[in-house]
């Protein structure tokens, strides 16, 4: 199945038509930007792809699961098993080591602590933080904190990593550091969707889905790798 499958999706908030008929297919292994200006519908798409909300009309399937048929409880289980989230804010627990910030993200798996910590250490290695396991968030740079957040998001090997303005809170050097990690994860097979208003980050992604006024107005570039800005 597709990792993301949106068919003729609309979303209406009160009288506001936030999405006006969106078709979007994302295959395994893609690194795709969902890009557009403020008010274009990016957050609404994030909420639908992230199964935080349901469409008004149309079909949303995530890793083959039709969101319409699932209860709220089933949706949160789907979210935990199939989606990793990274936001502009790092959302790390203060006073908790990098290792345990990542290990705690695996609580839903029911895995014993020791095995959670082993998987967390492996995920931190993947983002280049194998030497920072015992550091707390306030002992890490912004770029390092966001890399911990990325490690937490991918520790359970979800079919999709959803990154919402992942460099929005970082200076350009730290932003490049985080994009480098996303590039490496993509190279090793992780499927990633980056939601961004930043044209430079969109251009950096091999595929760019451009959203405007609640519609996809362009979808280009699949398969063409580029270097980070
Ligand atoms: P973006 O993330 O690209 O800025 P949004 O998805 O937040 O775009 O918004 C798309 C449109 O839907 C905008 O016109 C916005 O004002 C409207 N909208 C979004 N969320 C709500 C909401 N909860 N209630 C009413 N209107 C909303
Ligand atoms: P920002 O992108 O400005 O940092 P957030 O990342 O906090 O904002 O939130 C982006 C959207 O995702 C918000 O609408 C919020 O409701 C939702 N969200 C944030 N954190 C979580 C979470 N842990 N689980 C589910 N939804 C979340």
Coordinates of N, CA and C and ligand atoms in Angstrom, one line a residue:
X1 N 0.8 -1.2 0.0 CA 0.0 0.0 0.0 C 0.9 1.3 0.0
X2 N 0.2 2.4 -0.4 CA 0.9 3.7 -0.2 C 1.1 4.0 1.2
X3 N 2.1 4.7 1.6 CA 2.3 5.2 2.9 C 1.2 6.2 3.2
X4 N 1.0 7.1 2.3 CA 0.0 8.2 2.4 C -0.9 8.1 1.1
X5 N -2.2 8.0 1.3 CA -3.1 8.0 0.2 C -4.3 8.9 0.5
X6 N -4.3 10.0 -0.1 CA -5.4 11.0 0.0 C -6.2 11.0 -1.3
X7 N -7.5 10.8 -1.3 CA -8.3 10.9 -2.5 C -9.4 11.9 -2.3
X8 N -9.4 12.9 -3.1 CA -10.5 13.9 -3.2 C -10.9 14.4 -1.8
X9 N -9.8 14.7 -1.0 CA -10.0 15.1 0.4 C -10.4 16.6 0.5
X10 N -11.5 16.8 1.2 CA -11.9 18.2 1.6 C -11.9 18.3 3.1
X11 N -11.7 19.5 3.6 CA -11.9 19.8 5.0 C -12.5 21.2 5.2
X12 N -13.6 21.2 5.9 CA -14.3 22.4 6.2 C -14.3 22.7 7.7
X13 N -13.9 23.9 8.1 CA -14.0 24.3 9.5 C -15.0 25.4 9.6
X14 N -16.2 25.1 10.2 CA -17.2 26.0 10.2 C -17.6 26.3 8.8
X15 N -17.5 27.5 8.3 CA -17.7 27.8 6.9 C -16.5 27.8 6.1
X16 N -15.3 27.6 6.7 CA -14.0 27.8 6.0 C -13.6 26.6 5.3
X17 N -13.4 26.6 4.0 CA -12.9 25.5 3.3 C -11.4 25.5 3.2
X18 N -10.8 24.7 4.2 CA -9.4 24.7 4.3 C -8.7 23.8 3.2
X19 N -9.4 22.7 2.9 CA -8.9 21.9 1.7 C -10.1 21.7 0.8
X20 N -9.8 21.8 -0.5 CA -10.8 21.8 -1.5 C -10.7 20.7 -2.6
X21 N -10.3 19.5 -2.1 CA -10.1 18.4 -3.1 C -8.7 18.1 -3.3
X22 N -8.1 17.4 -2.4 CA -6.7 17.1 -2.5 C -6.5 15.6 -2.7
X23 N -5.7 15.3 -3.8 CA -5.2 13.9 -4.1 C -3.7 13.9 -3.8
X24 N -3.3 13.0 -3.0 CA -1.8 12.9 -2.7 C -1.5 11.4 -2.4
X25 N -0.5 10.9 -3.1 CA 0.0 9.6 -2.9 C 1.5 9.7 -2.6
X26 N 1.9 9.1 -1.5 CA 3.3 9.0 -1.1 C 3.7 7.5 -1.0
X27 N 4.8 7.2 -1.7 CA 5.3 5.8 -1.7 C 6.4 5.6 -0.7
X28 N 6.6 4.3 -0.3 CA 7.7 4.0 0.6 C 9.0 4.6 0.1
X29 N 9.8 5.2 1.0 CA 11.1 5.7 0.7 C 11.2 7.1 0.2
X30 N 10.0 7.7 0.0 CA 10.1 9.1 -0.5 C 10.5 10.1 0.6
X31 N 11.1 11.2 0.1 CA 11.3 12.4 0.9 C 10.6 13.5 0.2
X32 N 9.4 13.9 0.8 CA 8.6 14.8 0.1 C 8.3 16.1 0.9
X33 N 8.4 17.2 0.3 CA 8.0 18.5 0.9 C 6.5 18.8 0.6
X34 N 5.8 19.2 1.7 CA 4.4 19.7 1.5 C 4.6 21.2 1.8
X35 N 4.6 22.0 0.7 CA 5.0 23.4 0.9 C 3.9 24.4 0.4
X36 N 3.9 25.5 1.1 CA 2.9 26.5 0.6 C 3.0 27.7 1.6
X37 N 2.4 28.8 1.2 CA 2.4 30.0 2.1 C 1.4 29.8 3.3
X38 N 1.5 30.7 4.2 CA 0.6 30.7 5.4 C -0.9 30.7 4.9
X39 N -1.7 29.9 5.5 CA -3.1 29.8 5.1 C -3.4 28.9 4.0
X40 N -2.4 28.3 3.4 CA -2.7 27.4 2.2 C -3.3 26.1 2.5
X41 N -3.2 25.6 3.8 CA -3.8 24.3 4.1 C -2.8 23.3 4.6
X42 N -1.5 23.7 4.9 CA -0.5 22.8 5.3 C -0.8 22.2 6.6
X43 N -1.2 23.0 7.6 CA -1.5 22.4 9.0 C -2.6 21.5 8.9
X44 N -3.6 21.8 8.1 CA -4.8 20.9 7.9 C -4.3 19.6 7.3
X45 N -3.5 19.6 6.3 CA -2.9 18.4 5.8 C -2.1 17.6 6.8
X46 N -1.3 18.3 7.6 CA -0.6 17.7 8.7 C -1.5 16.9 9.6
X47 N -2.6 17.6 10.0 CA -3.5 17.0 10.9 C -4.2 15.8 10.3
X48 N -4.5 15.8 9.0 CA -5.2 14.7 8.4 C -4.2 13.5 8.2
X49 N -3.0 13.8 7.6 CA -2.0 12.8 7.4 C -1.6 12.2 8.8
X50 N -1.5 13.1 9.8 CA -1.1 12.6 11.1 C -2.2 12.0 11.9
X51 N -3.4 11.8 11.3 CA -4.6 11.2 11.9 C -5.0 11.8 13.2
X52 N -4.7 13.1 13.3 CA -5.2 13.9 14.4 C -6.6 14.4 14.2
X53 N -7.0 14.3 12.9 CA -8.3 14.8 12.5 C -8.8 14.0 11.3
X54 N -10.1 14.0 11.0 CA -10.6 13.3 9.9 C -11.1 14.3 8.8
X55 N -11.1 13.8 7.6 CA -11.6 14.7 6.5 C -13.1 14.9 6.6
X56 N -13.5 16.0 6.0 CA -15.0 16.3 5.9 C -15.5 15.3 4.8
X57 N -14.9 15.3 3.6 CA -15.2 14.3 2.6 C -13.9 13.7 2.0
X58 N -14.0 12.6 1.3 CA -12.8 12.0 0.7 C -12.2 11.0 1.6
X59 N -11.2 10.4 1.1 CA -10.5 9.2 1.8 C -9.1 9.5 2.2
X60 N -8.8 9.1 3.5 CA -7.4 9.2 4.0 C -7.0 7.8 4.4
X61 N -6.0 7.3 3.8 CA -5.4 6.0 4.2 C -3.9 6.2 4.6
X62 N -3.6 5.7 5.7 CA -2.2 5.8 6.2 C -1.7 4.4 6.4
X63 N -0.6 4.1 5.6 CA -0.1 2.7 5.6 C -1.2 1.7 5.4
X64 N -2.2 2.0 4.5 CA -3.2 1.1 4.1 C -4.4 1.2 5.0
X65 N -4.4 1.9 6.1 CA -5.5 2.0 7.1 C -6.4 3.2 6.7
X66 N -7.7 2.9 6.5 CA -8.6 3.9 6.2 C -9.1 4.6 7.5
X67 N -8.7 5.9 7.6 CA -9.0 6.6 8.9 C -10.5 6.6 9.2
X68 N -11.3 6.6 8.2 CA -12.8 6.7 8.4 C -13.3 5.6 9.3
X69 N -12.8 4.4 9.1 CA -13.3 3.3 9.8 C -12.8 3.1 11.2
X70 N -12.0 4.0 11.7 CA -11.3 3.8 13.0 C -11.9 4.7 14.1
X71 N -12.0 4.1 15.3 CA -12.4 4.9 16.5 C -11.2 5.8 16.9
X72 N -11.5 6.7 17.8 CA -10.4 7.6 18.3 C -9.3 6.8 18.9
X73 N -9.7 5.7 19.7 CA -8.7 4.9 20.3 C -7.8 4.1 19.3
X74 N -8.5 3.6 18.2 CA -7.8 3.0 17.2 C -6.8 3.9 16.4
X75 N -7.3 5.2 16.3 CA -6.5 6.2 15.6 C -5.2 6.5 16.4
X76 N -5.4 6.6 17.7 CA -4.2 6.9 18.5 C -3.2 5.7 18.5
X77 N -3.7 4.5 18.4 CA -2.9 3.3 18.3 C -2.1 3.3 16.9
X78 N -2.9 3.7 15.9 CA -2.3 3.8 14.5 C -1.2 4.9 14.5
X79 N -1.5 6.0 15.2 CA -0.5 7.1 15.2 C 0.8 6.6 15.9
X80 N 0.6 5.9 17.0 CA 1.8 5.4 17.8 C 2.6 4.4 17.0
X81 N 1.9 3.6 16.2 CA 2.7 2.5 15.5 C 3.2 2.9 14.1
X82 N 2.5 3.9 13.5 CA 2.8 4.2 12.1 C 3.4 5.5 11.8
X83 N 3.4 6.4 12.8 CA 3.8 7.8 12.6 C 4.8 8.2 13.6
X84 N 5.9 8.9 13.1 CA 6.8 9.6 14.0 C 6.6 11.1 13.7
X85 N 6.5 11.9 14.8 CA 6.3 13.4 14.6 C 7.5 14.2 15.0
X86 N 7.9 15.2 14.2 CA 8.8 16.2 14.7 C 8.2 17.5 14.4
X87 N 8.3 18.4 15.4 CA 7.7 19.7 15.3 C 8.7 20.8 15.4
X88 N 8.3 22.0 15.1 CA 9.2 23.2 15.3 C 9.8 23.2 16.7
X89 N 8.9 23.1 17.7 CA 9.3 23.0 19.1 C 9.8 21.6 19.3
X90 N 10.8 21.4 20.1 CA 11.4 20.1 20.3 C 10.6 19.2 21.1
X91 N 9.8 19.7 22.1 CA 8.9 18.9 22.9 C 9.7 17.8 23.6
X92 N 10.9 18.1 24.2 CA 11.6 17.1 25.0 C 11.3 17.3 26.4
X93 N 11.3 16.3 27.2 CA 11.1 16.4 28.7 C 12.3 17.0 29.3
X94 N 12.2 18.1 30.0 CA 13.4 18.7 30.7 C 13.8 17.8 31.8
X95 N 15.1 17.9 32.1 CA 15.6 17.1 33.3 C 15.7 15.6 33.0
X96 N 15.4 15.2 31.8 CA 15.5 13.8 31.4 C 16.6 13.6 30.4
X97 N 17.4 12.6 30.5 CA 18.5 12.4 29.6 C 18.0 12.2 28.1
X98 N 18.8 12.4 27.2 CA 18.5 12.2 25.8 C 18.1 10.7 25.6
X99 N 18.8 9.8 26.2 CA 18.5 8.4 26.1 C 17.0 8.1 26.6
X100 N 16.7 8.7 27.7 CA 15.3 8.4 28.3 C 14.2 9.2 27.6
X101 N 14.6 10.4 27.0 CA 13.6 11.0 26.2 C 13.2 10.2 25.0
X102 N 14.2 9.5 24.4 CA 13.9 8.6 23.3 C 13.3 7.3 23.7
X103 N 13.8 6.7 24.8 CA 13.3 5.5 25.3 C 11.8 5.6 25.7
X104 N 11.4 6.7 26.3 CA 10.1 7.0 26.8 C 9.1 7.0 25.6
X105 N 9.6 7.4 24.4 CA 8.7 7.4 23.2 C 8.3 6.0 22.8
X106 N 9.0 5.0 23.4 CA 8.7 3.6 23.0 C 7.8 2.9 24.1
X107 N 7.3 3.7 25.0 CA 6.5 3.1 26.1 C 5.3 2.4 25.5
X108 N 4.7 2.9 24.4 CA 3.5 2.3 23.9 C 3.7 0.9 23.4
X109 N 5.0 0.5 23.1 CA 5.3 -0.8 22.5 C 5.2 -1.9 23.6
X110 N 5.2 -1.5 24.9 CA 5.2 -2.4 25.9 C 6.6 -3.2 26.1
X111 N 7.6 -2.6 25.4 CA 8.9 -3.2 25.5 C 9.5 -2.9 26.9
X112 N 10.2 -3.9 27.5 CA 10.9 -3.6 28.8 C 11.9 -2.5 28.7
X113 N 12.1 -1.9 29.8 CA 13.0 -0.7 29.9 C 14.4 -0.9 29.2
X114 N 15.0 -2.0 29.5 CA 16.3 -2.3 29.0 C 16.4 -2.3 27.5
X115 N 15.4 -3.0 26.9 CA 15.3 -3.1 25.4 C 14.9 -1.7 24.8
X116 N 14.1 -1.0 25.6 CA 13.7 0.4 25.1 C 15.0 1.2 25.0
X117 N 15.8 1.1 26.1 CA 17.0 1.9 26.1 C 18.0 1.5 25.0
X118 N 18.1 0.2 24.7 CA 18.9 -0.2 23.6 C 18.5 0.3 22.3
X119 N 17.2 0.3 22.0 CA 16.7 0.9 20.8 C 16.9 2.4 20.7
X120 N 16.7 3.0 21.9 CA 16.9 4.5 22.0 C 18.3 4.8 21.7
X121 N 19.3 4.0 22.2 CA 20.7 4.3 22.0 C 21.0 4.1 20.5
X122 N 20.4 3.1 19.9 CA 20.6 2.9 18.4 C 20.1 4.1 17.6
X123 N 18.9 4.6 18.0 CA 18.3 5.7 17.3 C 19.1 7.0 17.5
X124 N 19.7 7.2 18.6 CA 20.5 8.3 18.9 C 21.8 8.2 18.1
X125 N 22.3 7.0 17.9 CA 23.5 6.8 17.0 C 23.2 7.2 15.6
X126 N 22.0 6.8 15.2 CA 21.6 7.1 13.8 C 21.6 8.6 13.5
X127 N 21.3 9.4 14.5 CA 21.2 10.9 14.3 C 22.6 11.5 14.8
X128 N 23.6 10.7 15.0 CA 24.9 11.2 15.3 C 25.1 11.7 16.8
X129 N 24.2 11.2 17.7 CA 24.3 11.6 19.1 C 24.6 10.5 20.0
X130 N 25.4 9.5 19.5 CA 25.8 8.4 20.3 C 26.7 8.8 21.5
X131 N 27.2 10.0 21.4 CA 28.1 10.5 22.5 C 27.4 11.5 23.4
X132 N 26.0 11.5 23.3 CA 25.3 12.5 24.1 C 24.1 11.8 24.9
X133 N 24.2 10.5 25.1 CA 23.1 9.7 25.7 C 22.7 10.2 27.0
X134 N 23.6 10.6 27.9 CA 23.3 11.0 29.2 C 23.0 12.5 29.4
X135 N 23.1 13.3 28.3 CA 22.9 14.7 28.3 C 21.4 15.0 28.4
X136 N 21.1 16.1 29.3 CA 19.8 16.5 29.3 C 19.6 17.6 28.3
X137 N 18.3 17.9 27.9 CA 18.0 18.9 26.9 C 18.8 20.2 27.1
X138 N 18.8 20.7 28.4 CA 19.5 22.0 28.6 C 21.0 22.0 28.5
X139 N 21.6 20.8 28.3 CA 23.0 20.6 28.1 C 23.3 20.4 26.6
X140 N 22.3 20.5 25.7 CA 22.4 20.3 24.3 C 22.1 21.5 23.5
X141 N 22.8 21.7 22.4 CA 22.5 22.8 21.5 C 21.1 22.6 20.9
X142 N 20.5 23.6 20.2 CA 19.2 23.5 19.6 C 19.2 22.4 18.5
X143 N 20.3 22.4 17.7 CA 20.3 21.4 16.7 C 20.4 20.0 17.3
X144 N 21.1 19.8 18.4 CA 21.2 18.5 19.0 C 19.8 18.1 19.6
X145 N 19.1 19.1 20.2 CA 17.8 18.8 20.8 C 16.9 18.3 19.7
X146 N 16.9 19.0 18.6 CA 16.0 18.6 17.5 C 16.4 17.2 17.0
X147 N 17.7 16.9 17.0 CA 18.1 15.6 16.6 C 17.6 14.5 17.6
X148 N 17.6 14.8 18.9 CA 17.0 13.9 19.8 C 15.5 13.7 19.5
X149 N 14.8 14.8 19.2 CA 13.4 14.7 18.8 C 13.2 13.8 17.6
X150 N 14.2 13.9 16.6 CA 14.1 13.0 15.4 C 14.4 11.6 15.8
X151 N 15.3 11.4 16.7 CA 15.6 10.0 17.2 C 14.4 9.4 17.8
X152 N 13.7 10.2 18.7 CA 12.5 9.7 19.3 C 11.4 9.4 18.3
X153 N 11.3 10.2 17.2 CA 10.3 9.9 16.2 C 10.6 8.7 15.4
X154 N 11.8 8.3 15.2 CA 12.1 7.2 14.4 C 12.5 5.9 15.1
X155 N 12.6 6.0 16.5 CA 13.1 4.9 17.3 C 12.2 3.6 17.0
X156 N 11.0 3.8 16.8 CA 10.1 2.6 16.6 C 9.9 2.2 15.1
X157 N 10.8 2.8 14.3 CA 10.8 2.6 12.8 C 9.4 2.7 12.2
X158 N 8.8 3.9 12.4 CA 7.4 4.1 11.8 C 7.5 4.1 10.3
X159 N 6.4 3.7 9.6 CA 6.4 3.8 8.1 C 6.5 5.3 7.6
X160 N 6.2 6.3 8.5 CA 6.3 7.6 8.0 C 6.7 8.6 9.1
X161 N 7.7 9.4 8.8 CA 8.2 10.5 9.7 C 7.6 11.8 9.1
X162 N 6.8 12.4 10.0 CA 6.1 13.7 9.6 C 6.9 14.8 10.3
X163 N 7.5 15.7 9.6 CA 8.3 16.8 10.2 C 7.6 18.1 9.8
X164 N 7.1 18.8 10.8 CA 6.4 20.1 10.7 C 7.3 21.2 11.0
X165 N 7.8 21.9 9.9 CA 8.7 23.1 10.1 C 9.9 22.7 11.0
X166 N 10.6 21.6 10.7 CA 11.6 21.0 11.7 C 12.8 21.9 11.9
X167 N 13.0 22.9 11.1 CA 14.1 23.8 11.3 C 13.7 25.2 11.7
X168 N 12.4 25.3 11.9 CA 11.8 26.7 12.2 C 12.3 27.4 13.4
X169 N 12.8 26.6 14.3 CA 13.2 27.2 15.6 C 14.8 27.3 15.7
X170 N 15.4 27.0 14.5 CA 16.9 26.9 14.6 C 17.6 27.9 13.7
X171 N 18.8 28.3 14.0 CA 19.6 29.1 13.1 C 20.0 28.2 11.9
X172 N 20.6 28.9 10.9 CA 20.8 28.1 9.6 C 21.8 27.0 9.8
X173 N 22.8 27.1 10.6 CA 23.8 26.0 10.8 C 23.1 24.8 11.5
X174 N 22.3 25.1 12.5 CA 21.6 24.0 13.2 C 20.6 23.4 12.3
X175 N 19.9 24.3 11.5 CA 18.9 23.8 10.6 C 19.6 22.8 9.6
X176 N 20.7 23.2 9.1 CA 21.4 22.3 8.1 C 21.8 21.0 8.7
X177 N 22.2 21.0 10.0 CA 22.5 19.8 10.8 C 21.3 18.9 10.8
X178 N 20.1 19.4 11.1 CA 18.9 18.6 11.2 C 18.5 18.1 9.8
X179 N 18.6 18.9 8.8 CA 18.3 18.5 7.4 C 19.3 17.4 7.0
X180 N 20.5 17.5 7.4 CA 21.5 16.4 7.1 C 21.1 15.1 7.7
X181 N 20.5 15.1 8.9 CA 20.0 13.9 9.6 C 18.8 13.3 8.8
X182 N 17.9 14.2 8.3 CA 16.8 13.8 7.5 C 17.3 13.1 6.2
X183 N 18.3 13.8 5.6 CA 18.8 13.2 4.4 C 19.4 11.8 4.6
X184 N 20.1 11.6 5.7 CA 20.7 10.3 6.0 C 19.6 9.3 6.3
X185 N 18.6 9.7 7.0 CA 17.5 8.7 7.3 C 16.8 8.3 5.9
X186 N 16.6 9.3 5.1 CA 16.0 9.1 3.8 C 16.9 8.1 3.0
X187 N 18.2 8.3 3.0 CA 19.1 7.4 2.3 C 19.1 6.0 2.8
X188 N 18.7 5.9 4.1 CA 18.6 4.5 4.6 C 17.2 3.9 4.6
X189 N 16.3 4.6 3.9 CA 15.0 4.1 3.5 C 13.8 4.6 4.3
X190 N 14.0 5.6 5.2 CA 12.9 6.1 5.9 C 12.0 7.0 5.0
X191 N 10.7 6.9 5.1 CA 9.8 7.7 4.3 C 9.5 9.0 5.2
X192 N 9.7 10.2 4.5 CA 9.6 11.4 5.3 C 8.8 12.4 4.5
X193 N 7.8 13.1 5.2 CA 7.1 14.2 4.7 C 7.5 15.4 5.5
X194 N 8.0 16.5 4.9 CA 8.4 17.7 5.6 C 7.3 18.8 5.2
X195 N 6.7 19.3 6.2 CA 5.7 20.4 6.0 C 6.5 21.7 6.2
X196 N 6.5 22.6 5.2 CA 7.3 23.8 5.3 C 6.7 25.0 4.5
X197 N 7.0 26.2 5.0 CA 6.6 27.4 4.2 C 7.9 27.9 3.5
X198 N 9.1 27.3 3.8 CA 10.4 27.8 3.3 C 10.7 27.2 2.0
X199 N 10.8 28.0 0.9 CA 11.0 27.5 -0.4 C 12.4 26.8 -0.6
X200 N 13.4 27.2 0.2 CA 14.7 26.6 0.1 C 14.6 25.1 0.6
X201 N 13.9 24.9 1.7 CA 13.8 23.5 2.2 C 12.9 22.7 1.3
X202 N 11.9 23.3 0.7 CA 11.1 22.6 -0.3 C 12.0 22.1 -1.5
X203 N 12.8 23.0 -2.0 CA 13.7 22.7 -3.1 C 14.7 21.6 -2.8
X204 N 15.0 21.6 -1.5 CA 16.0 20.6 -1.1 C 15.4 19.2 -1.1
X205 N 14.1 19.1 -1.0 CA 13.5 17.7 -1.0 C 13.4 17.2 -2.5
X206 N 13.6 15.9 -2.7 CA 13.5 15.4 -4.0 C 12.1 15.6 -4.7
X207 N 11.1 15.6 -3.9 CA 9.7 15.8 -4.4 C 9.1 17.0 -3.7
X208 N 8.4 17.9 -4.4 CA 7.8 19.0 -3.8 C 6.3 19.0 -4.2
X209 N 5.4 18.9 -3.2 CA 4.0 19.1 -3.4 C 3.7 20.5 -2.9
X210 N 3.2 21.3 -3.9 CA 2.9 22.7 -3.5 C 1.4 22.9 -3.3
X211 N 1.1 23.5 -2.2 CA -0.3 23.7 -1.8 C -0.6 25.2 -1.8
X212 N -1.8 25.6 -2.3 CA -2.3 26.9 -2.3 C -3.8 27.0 -2.2
X213 N -4.3 27.8 -1.3 CA -5.8 27.9 -1.2 C -6.5 26.6 -1.2
X214 N -5.9 25.6 -0.4 CA -6.6 24.4 -0.1 C -6.5 23.4 -1.3
X215 N -5.6 23.6 -2.2 CA -5.4 22.7 -3.4 C -4.0 22.4 -3.6
X216 N -3.7 21.2 -4.2 CA -2.3 20.9 -4.6 C -2.2 21.6 -6.0
X217 N -1.3 22.5 -6.1 CA -1.1 23.3 -7.4 C 0.1 22.8 -8.2
X218 N 1.0 22.0 -7.6 CA 2.1 21.5 -8.3 C 2.6 20.3 -7.5
X219 N 3.2 19.3 -8.3 CA 3.7 18.1 -7.6 C 4.8 17.7 -8.6
X220 N 6.1 17.9 -8.1 CA 7.2 17.7 -9.1 C 8.4 17.2 -8.5
X221 N 9.3 16.6 -9.3 CA 10.7 16.4 -8.9 C 11.0 15.0 -8.3
X222 N 10.0 14.1 -8.2 CA 10.2 12.8 -7.5 C 11.5 12.2 -8.0
X223 N 12.3 11.7 -7.0 CA 13.5 10.9 -7.4 C 14.8 11.7 -7.6
X224 N 14.7 13.0 -7.6 CA 15.9 13.8 -7.8 C 16.5 14.3 -6.5
X225 N 17.6 13.7 -6.1 CA 18.2 14.0 -4.8 C 19.0 15.3 -4.9
X226 N 18.9 16.1 -3.8 CA 19.6 17.4 -3.8 C 20.3 17.5 -2.4
X227 N 21.3 18.4 -2.3 CA 22.1 18.6 -1.1 C 21.3 19.6 -0.2
X228 N 21.5 19.6 1.1 CA 20.8 20.6 1.9 C 21.3 22.0 1.6
X229 N 20.5 23.1 1.8 CA 20.9 24.4 1.6 C 21.9 24.9 2.6
Ligands
LIG1 P1 -1.3 26.8 6.8 O1 -0.9 25.7 7.7 O2 -0.8 26.6 5.4 O3 -1.1 28.1 7.3 P2 -4.0 26.0 7.6 O4 -4.2 24.6 7.3 O5 -3.7 26.4 9.0 O6 -2.9 26.6 6.6 O7 -5.3 26.9 7.2 C1 -6.0 26.7 5.9 C2 -7.2 27.6 6.0 O8 -8.1 27.0 6.9 C3 -7.0 29.0 6.4 O9 -7.9 29.9 5.8 C4 -7.3 28.9 7.9 O10 -7.7 30.2 8.4 C5 -8.4 27.9 8.0 N1 -8.5 27.2 9.2 C6 -7.5 26.3 9.7 N2 -7.9 25.8 10.9 C7 -9.1 26.3 11.2 C8 -10.0 26.2 12.3 N3 -9.7 25.3 13.3 N4 -11.1 26.9 12.3 C9 -11.4 27.7 11.2 N5 -10.6 27.9 10.2 C10 -9.4 27.2 10.1
LIG2 P1 4.9 24.3 16.1 O1 4.9 23.6 14.8 O2 4.7 25.7 16.1 O3 6.0 23.9 17.0 P2 3.5 22.3 17.4 O4 4.6 21.5 16.8 O5 3.4 22.4 18.9 O6 3.6 23.7 16.8 O7 2.1 21.7 16.9 C1 1.8 21.5 15.5 C2 0.4 20.9 15.5 O8 0.5 19.5 15.9 C3 -0.5 21.6 16.5 O9 -1.8 21.8 15.9 C4 -0.7 20.6 17.7 O10 -2.1 20.6 18.1 C5 -0.3 19.3 17.1 N1 0.5 18.5 18.0 C6 1.6 19.0 18.7 N2 2.2 18.1 19.5 C7 1.5 17.0 19.3 C8 1.6 15.6 19.8 N3 2.5 15.2 20.7 N4 0.6 14.7 19.5 C9 -0.3 15.1 18.6 N5 -0.5 16.3 18.1 C10 0.4 17.2 18.4

